[in-house]
Short mmCIF file of N, CA and C in Angstrom, two decimals:
data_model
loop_
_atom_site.label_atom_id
_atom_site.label_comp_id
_atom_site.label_asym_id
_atom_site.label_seq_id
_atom_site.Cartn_x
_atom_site.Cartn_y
_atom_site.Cartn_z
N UNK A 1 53.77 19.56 -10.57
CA UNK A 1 52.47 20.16 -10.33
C UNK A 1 51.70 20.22 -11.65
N UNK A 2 50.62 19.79 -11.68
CA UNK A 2 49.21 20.21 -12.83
C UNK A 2 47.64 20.49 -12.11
N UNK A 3 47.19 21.01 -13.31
CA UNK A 3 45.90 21.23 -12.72
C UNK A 3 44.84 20.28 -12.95
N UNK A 4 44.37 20.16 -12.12
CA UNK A 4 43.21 19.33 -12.09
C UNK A 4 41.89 19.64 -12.82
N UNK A 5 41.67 18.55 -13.21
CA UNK A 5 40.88 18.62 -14.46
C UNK A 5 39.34 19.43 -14.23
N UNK A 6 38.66 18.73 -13.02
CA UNK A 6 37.40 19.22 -12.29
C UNK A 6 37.55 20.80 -11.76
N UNK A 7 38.49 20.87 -11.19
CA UNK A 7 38.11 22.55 -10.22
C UNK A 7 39.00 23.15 -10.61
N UNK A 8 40.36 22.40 -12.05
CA UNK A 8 41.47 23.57 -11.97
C UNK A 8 42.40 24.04 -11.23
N UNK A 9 42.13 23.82 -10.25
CA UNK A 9 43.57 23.77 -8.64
C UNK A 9 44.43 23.00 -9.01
N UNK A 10 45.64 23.74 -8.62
CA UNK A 10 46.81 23.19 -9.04
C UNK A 10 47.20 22.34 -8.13
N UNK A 11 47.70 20.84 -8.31
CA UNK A 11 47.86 19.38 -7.75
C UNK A 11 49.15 18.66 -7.67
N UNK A 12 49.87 18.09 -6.83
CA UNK A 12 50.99 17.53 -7.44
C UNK A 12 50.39 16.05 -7.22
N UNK A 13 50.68 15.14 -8.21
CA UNK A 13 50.11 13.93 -8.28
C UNK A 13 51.18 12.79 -7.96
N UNK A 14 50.17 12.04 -7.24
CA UNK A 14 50.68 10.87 -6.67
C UNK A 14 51.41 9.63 -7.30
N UNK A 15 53.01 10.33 -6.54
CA UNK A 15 53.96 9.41 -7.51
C UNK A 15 53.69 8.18 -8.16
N UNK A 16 53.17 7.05 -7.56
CA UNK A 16 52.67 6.05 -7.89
C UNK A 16 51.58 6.13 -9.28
N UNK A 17 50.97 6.80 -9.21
CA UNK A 17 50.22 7.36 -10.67
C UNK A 17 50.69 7.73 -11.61
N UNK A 18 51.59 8.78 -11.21
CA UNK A 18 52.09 9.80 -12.20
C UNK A 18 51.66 10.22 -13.28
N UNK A 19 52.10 10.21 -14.63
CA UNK A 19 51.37 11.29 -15.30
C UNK A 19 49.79 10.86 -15.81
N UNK A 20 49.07 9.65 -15.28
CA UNK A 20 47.81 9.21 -15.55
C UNK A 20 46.67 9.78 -14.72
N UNK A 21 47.32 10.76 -13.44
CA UNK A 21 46.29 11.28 -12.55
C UNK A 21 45.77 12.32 -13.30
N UNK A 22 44.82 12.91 -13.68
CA UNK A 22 44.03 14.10 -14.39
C UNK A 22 43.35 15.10 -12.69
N UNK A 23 43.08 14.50 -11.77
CA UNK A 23 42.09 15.08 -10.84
C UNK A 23 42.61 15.05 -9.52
N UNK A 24 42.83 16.07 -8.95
CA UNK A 24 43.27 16.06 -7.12
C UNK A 24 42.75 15.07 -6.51
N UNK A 25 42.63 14.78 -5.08
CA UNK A 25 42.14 13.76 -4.41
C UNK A 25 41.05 14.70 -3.69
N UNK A 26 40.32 15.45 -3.67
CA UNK A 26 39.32 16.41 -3.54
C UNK A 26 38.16 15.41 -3.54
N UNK A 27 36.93 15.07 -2.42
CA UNK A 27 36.28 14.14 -2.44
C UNK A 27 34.90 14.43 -3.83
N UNK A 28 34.95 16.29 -3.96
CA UNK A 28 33.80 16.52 -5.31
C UNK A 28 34.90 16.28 -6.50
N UNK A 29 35.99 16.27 -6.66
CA UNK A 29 36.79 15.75 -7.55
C UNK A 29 36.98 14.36 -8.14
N UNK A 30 36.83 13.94 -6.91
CA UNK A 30 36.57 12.21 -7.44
C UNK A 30 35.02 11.95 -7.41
N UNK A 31 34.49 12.10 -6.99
CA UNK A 31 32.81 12.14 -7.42
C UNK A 31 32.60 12.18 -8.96
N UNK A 32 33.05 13.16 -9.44
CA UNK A 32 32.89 13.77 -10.74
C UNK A 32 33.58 13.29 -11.74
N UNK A 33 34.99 12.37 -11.15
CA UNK A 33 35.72 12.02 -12.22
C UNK A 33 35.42 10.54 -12.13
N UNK A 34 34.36 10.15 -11.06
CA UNK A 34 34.27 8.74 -11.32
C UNK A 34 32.62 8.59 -11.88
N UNK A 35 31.88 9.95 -11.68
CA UNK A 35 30.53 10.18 -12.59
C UNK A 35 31.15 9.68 -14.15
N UNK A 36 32.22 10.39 -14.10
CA UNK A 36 32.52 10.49 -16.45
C UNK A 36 32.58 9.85 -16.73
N UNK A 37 33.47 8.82 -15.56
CA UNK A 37 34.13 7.17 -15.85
C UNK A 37 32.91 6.52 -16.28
N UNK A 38 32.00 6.42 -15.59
CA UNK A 38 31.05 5.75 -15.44
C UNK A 38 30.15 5.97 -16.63
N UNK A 39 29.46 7.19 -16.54
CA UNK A 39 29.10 7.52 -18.20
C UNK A 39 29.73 7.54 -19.34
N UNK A 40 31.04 7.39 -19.56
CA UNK A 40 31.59 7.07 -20.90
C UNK A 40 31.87 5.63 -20.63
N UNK A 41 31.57 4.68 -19.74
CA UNK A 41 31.44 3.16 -20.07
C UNK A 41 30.10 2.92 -20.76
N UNK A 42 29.43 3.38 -19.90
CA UNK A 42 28.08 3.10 -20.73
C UNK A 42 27.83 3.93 -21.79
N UNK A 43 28.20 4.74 -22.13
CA UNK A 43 28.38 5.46 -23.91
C UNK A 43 28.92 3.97 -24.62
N UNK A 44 30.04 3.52 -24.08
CA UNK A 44 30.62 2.43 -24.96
C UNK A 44 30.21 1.24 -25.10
N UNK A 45 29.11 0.88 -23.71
CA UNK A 45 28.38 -0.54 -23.75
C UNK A 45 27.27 -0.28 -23.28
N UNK A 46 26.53 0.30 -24.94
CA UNK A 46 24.85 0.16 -24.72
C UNK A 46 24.10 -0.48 -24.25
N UNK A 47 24.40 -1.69 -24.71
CA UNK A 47 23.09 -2.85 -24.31
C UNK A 47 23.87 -3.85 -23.15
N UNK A 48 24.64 -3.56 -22.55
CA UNK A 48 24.94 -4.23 -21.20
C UNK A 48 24.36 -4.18 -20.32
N UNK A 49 23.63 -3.19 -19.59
CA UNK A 49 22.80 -3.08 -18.53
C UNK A 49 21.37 -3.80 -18.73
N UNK A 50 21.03 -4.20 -20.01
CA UNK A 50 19.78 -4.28 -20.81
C UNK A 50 19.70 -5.91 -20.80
N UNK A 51 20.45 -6.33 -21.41
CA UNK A 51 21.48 -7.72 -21.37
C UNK A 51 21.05 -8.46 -19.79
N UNK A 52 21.97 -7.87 -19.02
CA UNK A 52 22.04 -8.44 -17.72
C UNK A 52 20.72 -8.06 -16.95
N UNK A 53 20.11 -7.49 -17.08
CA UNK A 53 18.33 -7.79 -16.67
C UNK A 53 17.69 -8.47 -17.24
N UNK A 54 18.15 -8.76 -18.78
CA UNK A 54 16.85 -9.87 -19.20
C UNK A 54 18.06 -11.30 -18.59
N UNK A 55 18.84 -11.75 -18.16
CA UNK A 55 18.80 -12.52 -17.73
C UNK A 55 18.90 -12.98 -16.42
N UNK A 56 18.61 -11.62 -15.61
CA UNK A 56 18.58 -12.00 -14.48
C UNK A 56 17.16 -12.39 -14.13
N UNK A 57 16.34 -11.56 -15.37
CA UNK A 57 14.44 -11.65 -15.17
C UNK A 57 14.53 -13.61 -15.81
N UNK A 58 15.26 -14.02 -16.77
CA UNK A 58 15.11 -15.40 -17.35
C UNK A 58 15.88 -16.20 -15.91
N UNK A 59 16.39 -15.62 -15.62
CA UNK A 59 17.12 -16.70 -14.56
C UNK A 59 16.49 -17.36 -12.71
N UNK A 60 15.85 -16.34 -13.12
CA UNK A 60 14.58 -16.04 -11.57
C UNK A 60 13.19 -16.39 -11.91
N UNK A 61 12.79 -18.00 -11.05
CA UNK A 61 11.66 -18.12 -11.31
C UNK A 61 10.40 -17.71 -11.43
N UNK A 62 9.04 -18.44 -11.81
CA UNK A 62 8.07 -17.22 -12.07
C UNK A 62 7.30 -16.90 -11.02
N UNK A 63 7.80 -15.80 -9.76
CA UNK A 63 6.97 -16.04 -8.51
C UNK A 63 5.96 -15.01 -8.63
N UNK A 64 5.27 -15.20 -9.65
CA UNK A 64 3.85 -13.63 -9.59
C UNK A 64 2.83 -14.52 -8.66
N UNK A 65 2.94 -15.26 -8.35
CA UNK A 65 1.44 -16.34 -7.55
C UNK A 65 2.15 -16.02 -6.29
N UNK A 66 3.17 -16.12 -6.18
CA UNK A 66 3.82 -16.10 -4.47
C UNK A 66 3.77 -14.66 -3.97
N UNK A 67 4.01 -13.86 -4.95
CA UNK A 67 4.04 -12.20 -4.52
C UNK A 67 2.92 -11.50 -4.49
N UNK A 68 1.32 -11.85 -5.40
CA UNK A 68 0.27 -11.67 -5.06
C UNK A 68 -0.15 -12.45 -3.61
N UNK A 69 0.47 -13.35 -3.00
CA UNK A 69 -0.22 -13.71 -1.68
C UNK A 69 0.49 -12.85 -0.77
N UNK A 70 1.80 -12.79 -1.10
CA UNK A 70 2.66 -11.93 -0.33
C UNK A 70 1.72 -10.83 -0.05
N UNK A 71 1.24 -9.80 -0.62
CA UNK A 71 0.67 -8.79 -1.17
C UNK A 71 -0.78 -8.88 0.06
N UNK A 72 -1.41 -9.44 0.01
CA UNK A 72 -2.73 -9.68 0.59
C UNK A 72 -2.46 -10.52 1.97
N UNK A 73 -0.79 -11.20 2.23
CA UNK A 73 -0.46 -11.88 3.26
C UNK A 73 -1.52 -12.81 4.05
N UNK A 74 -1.81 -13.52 3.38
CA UNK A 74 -2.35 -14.65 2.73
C UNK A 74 -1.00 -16.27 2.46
N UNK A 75 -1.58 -16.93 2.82
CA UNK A 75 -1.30 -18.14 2.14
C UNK A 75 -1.72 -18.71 0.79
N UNK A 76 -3.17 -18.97 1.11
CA UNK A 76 -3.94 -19.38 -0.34
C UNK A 76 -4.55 -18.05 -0.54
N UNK A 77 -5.17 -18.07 -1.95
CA UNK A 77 -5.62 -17.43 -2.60
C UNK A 77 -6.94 -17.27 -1.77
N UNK A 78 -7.72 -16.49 -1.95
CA UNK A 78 -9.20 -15.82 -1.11
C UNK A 78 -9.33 -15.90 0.36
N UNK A 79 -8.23 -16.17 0.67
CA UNK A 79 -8.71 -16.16 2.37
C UNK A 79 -7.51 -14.87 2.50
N UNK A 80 -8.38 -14.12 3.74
CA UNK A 80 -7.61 -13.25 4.40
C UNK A 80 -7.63 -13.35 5.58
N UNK A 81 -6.18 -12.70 6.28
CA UNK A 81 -5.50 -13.10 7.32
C UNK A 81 -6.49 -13.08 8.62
N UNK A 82 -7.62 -12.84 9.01
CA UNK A 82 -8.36 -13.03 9.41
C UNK A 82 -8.66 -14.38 9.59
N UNK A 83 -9.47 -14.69 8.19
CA UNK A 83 -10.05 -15.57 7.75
C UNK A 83 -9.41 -16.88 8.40
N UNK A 84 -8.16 -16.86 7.67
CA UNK A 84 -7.35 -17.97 8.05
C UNK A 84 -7.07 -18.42 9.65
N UNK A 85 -6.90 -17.12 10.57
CA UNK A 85 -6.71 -17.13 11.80
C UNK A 85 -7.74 -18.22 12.40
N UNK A 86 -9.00 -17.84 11.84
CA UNK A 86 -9.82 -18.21 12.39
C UNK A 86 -10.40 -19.37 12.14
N UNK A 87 -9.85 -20.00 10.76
CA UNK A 87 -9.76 -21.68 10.34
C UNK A 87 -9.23 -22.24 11.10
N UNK A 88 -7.55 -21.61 11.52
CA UNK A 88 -7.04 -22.42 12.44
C UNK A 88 -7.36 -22.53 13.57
N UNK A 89 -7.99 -21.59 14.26
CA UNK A 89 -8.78 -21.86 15.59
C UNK A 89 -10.02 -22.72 15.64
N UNK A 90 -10.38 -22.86 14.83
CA UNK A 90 -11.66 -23.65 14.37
C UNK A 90 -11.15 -25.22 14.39
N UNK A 91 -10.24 -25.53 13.78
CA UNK A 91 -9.61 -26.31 13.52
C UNK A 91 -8.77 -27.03 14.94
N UNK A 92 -8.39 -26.38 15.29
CA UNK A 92 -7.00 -26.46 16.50
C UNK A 92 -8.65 -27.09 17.52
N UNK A 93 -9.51 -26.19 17.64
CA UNK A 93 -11.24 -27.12 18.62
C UNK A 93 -12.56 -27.71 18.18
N UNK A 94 -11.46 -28.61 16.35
CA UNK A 94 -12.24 -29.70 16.23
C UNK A 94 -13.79 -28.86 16.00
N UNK A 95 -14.14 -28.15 15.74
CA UNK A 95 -15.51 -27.61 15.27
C UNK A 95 -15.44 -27.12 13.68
N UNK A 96 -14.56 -27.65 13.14
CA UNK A 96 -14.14 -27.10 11.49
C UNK A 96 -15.33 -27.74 10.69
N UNK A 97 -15.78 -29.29 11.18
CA UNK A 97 -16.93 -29.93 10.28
C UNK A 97 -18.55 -28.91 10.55
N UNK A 98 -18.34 -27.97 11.54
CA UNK A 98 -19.89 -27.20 11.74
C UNK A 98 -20.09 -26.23 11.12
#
């Protein structure tokens, strides 16, 4: 038996672990002991998270033209979805040259 590191309740730890368990199996126990984990990795590897965005931003083409049409849902640039509807109907009865 030891106590657990988070709430202090006394634990007997899982043979398979043994003396490397610090924390009960308590679901706010492991929350908390996998919060520390997590913040003392990144205490230890500053610029990793920093790293792997600039190359996921270098690795992904440059779609700011595709996401401004996205945006206005649009195809080309100055026509709106209207607009366009109504090219193609224009179009689809041959009256597009009037």
């Amino acid at each position: 038996m030891k106590p657990c590191r988070i709430c202090r309740r006394w634990f007997q730890p899982d043979p398979r672990v043994g003396g490397r368990q610090h924390a009960c199996s308590q679901p706010d126990c492991q929350t908390a002991r996998r919060q520390k984990t997590q913040a003392s990795w990144r205490d230890r590897n500053p610029g990793y998270g920093i790293a792997w965005r600039l190359d996921q931003r270098a690795a992904r083409p440059n779609r700011r033209n595709r996401s401004v049409y996205r945006l206005h849902g649009t195809n080309f640039p100055g026509m709106s979805r209207k607009t366009s509807s109504a090219c193609n109907g224009l179009i689809s009865l041959g009256l597009w040259e009037h």
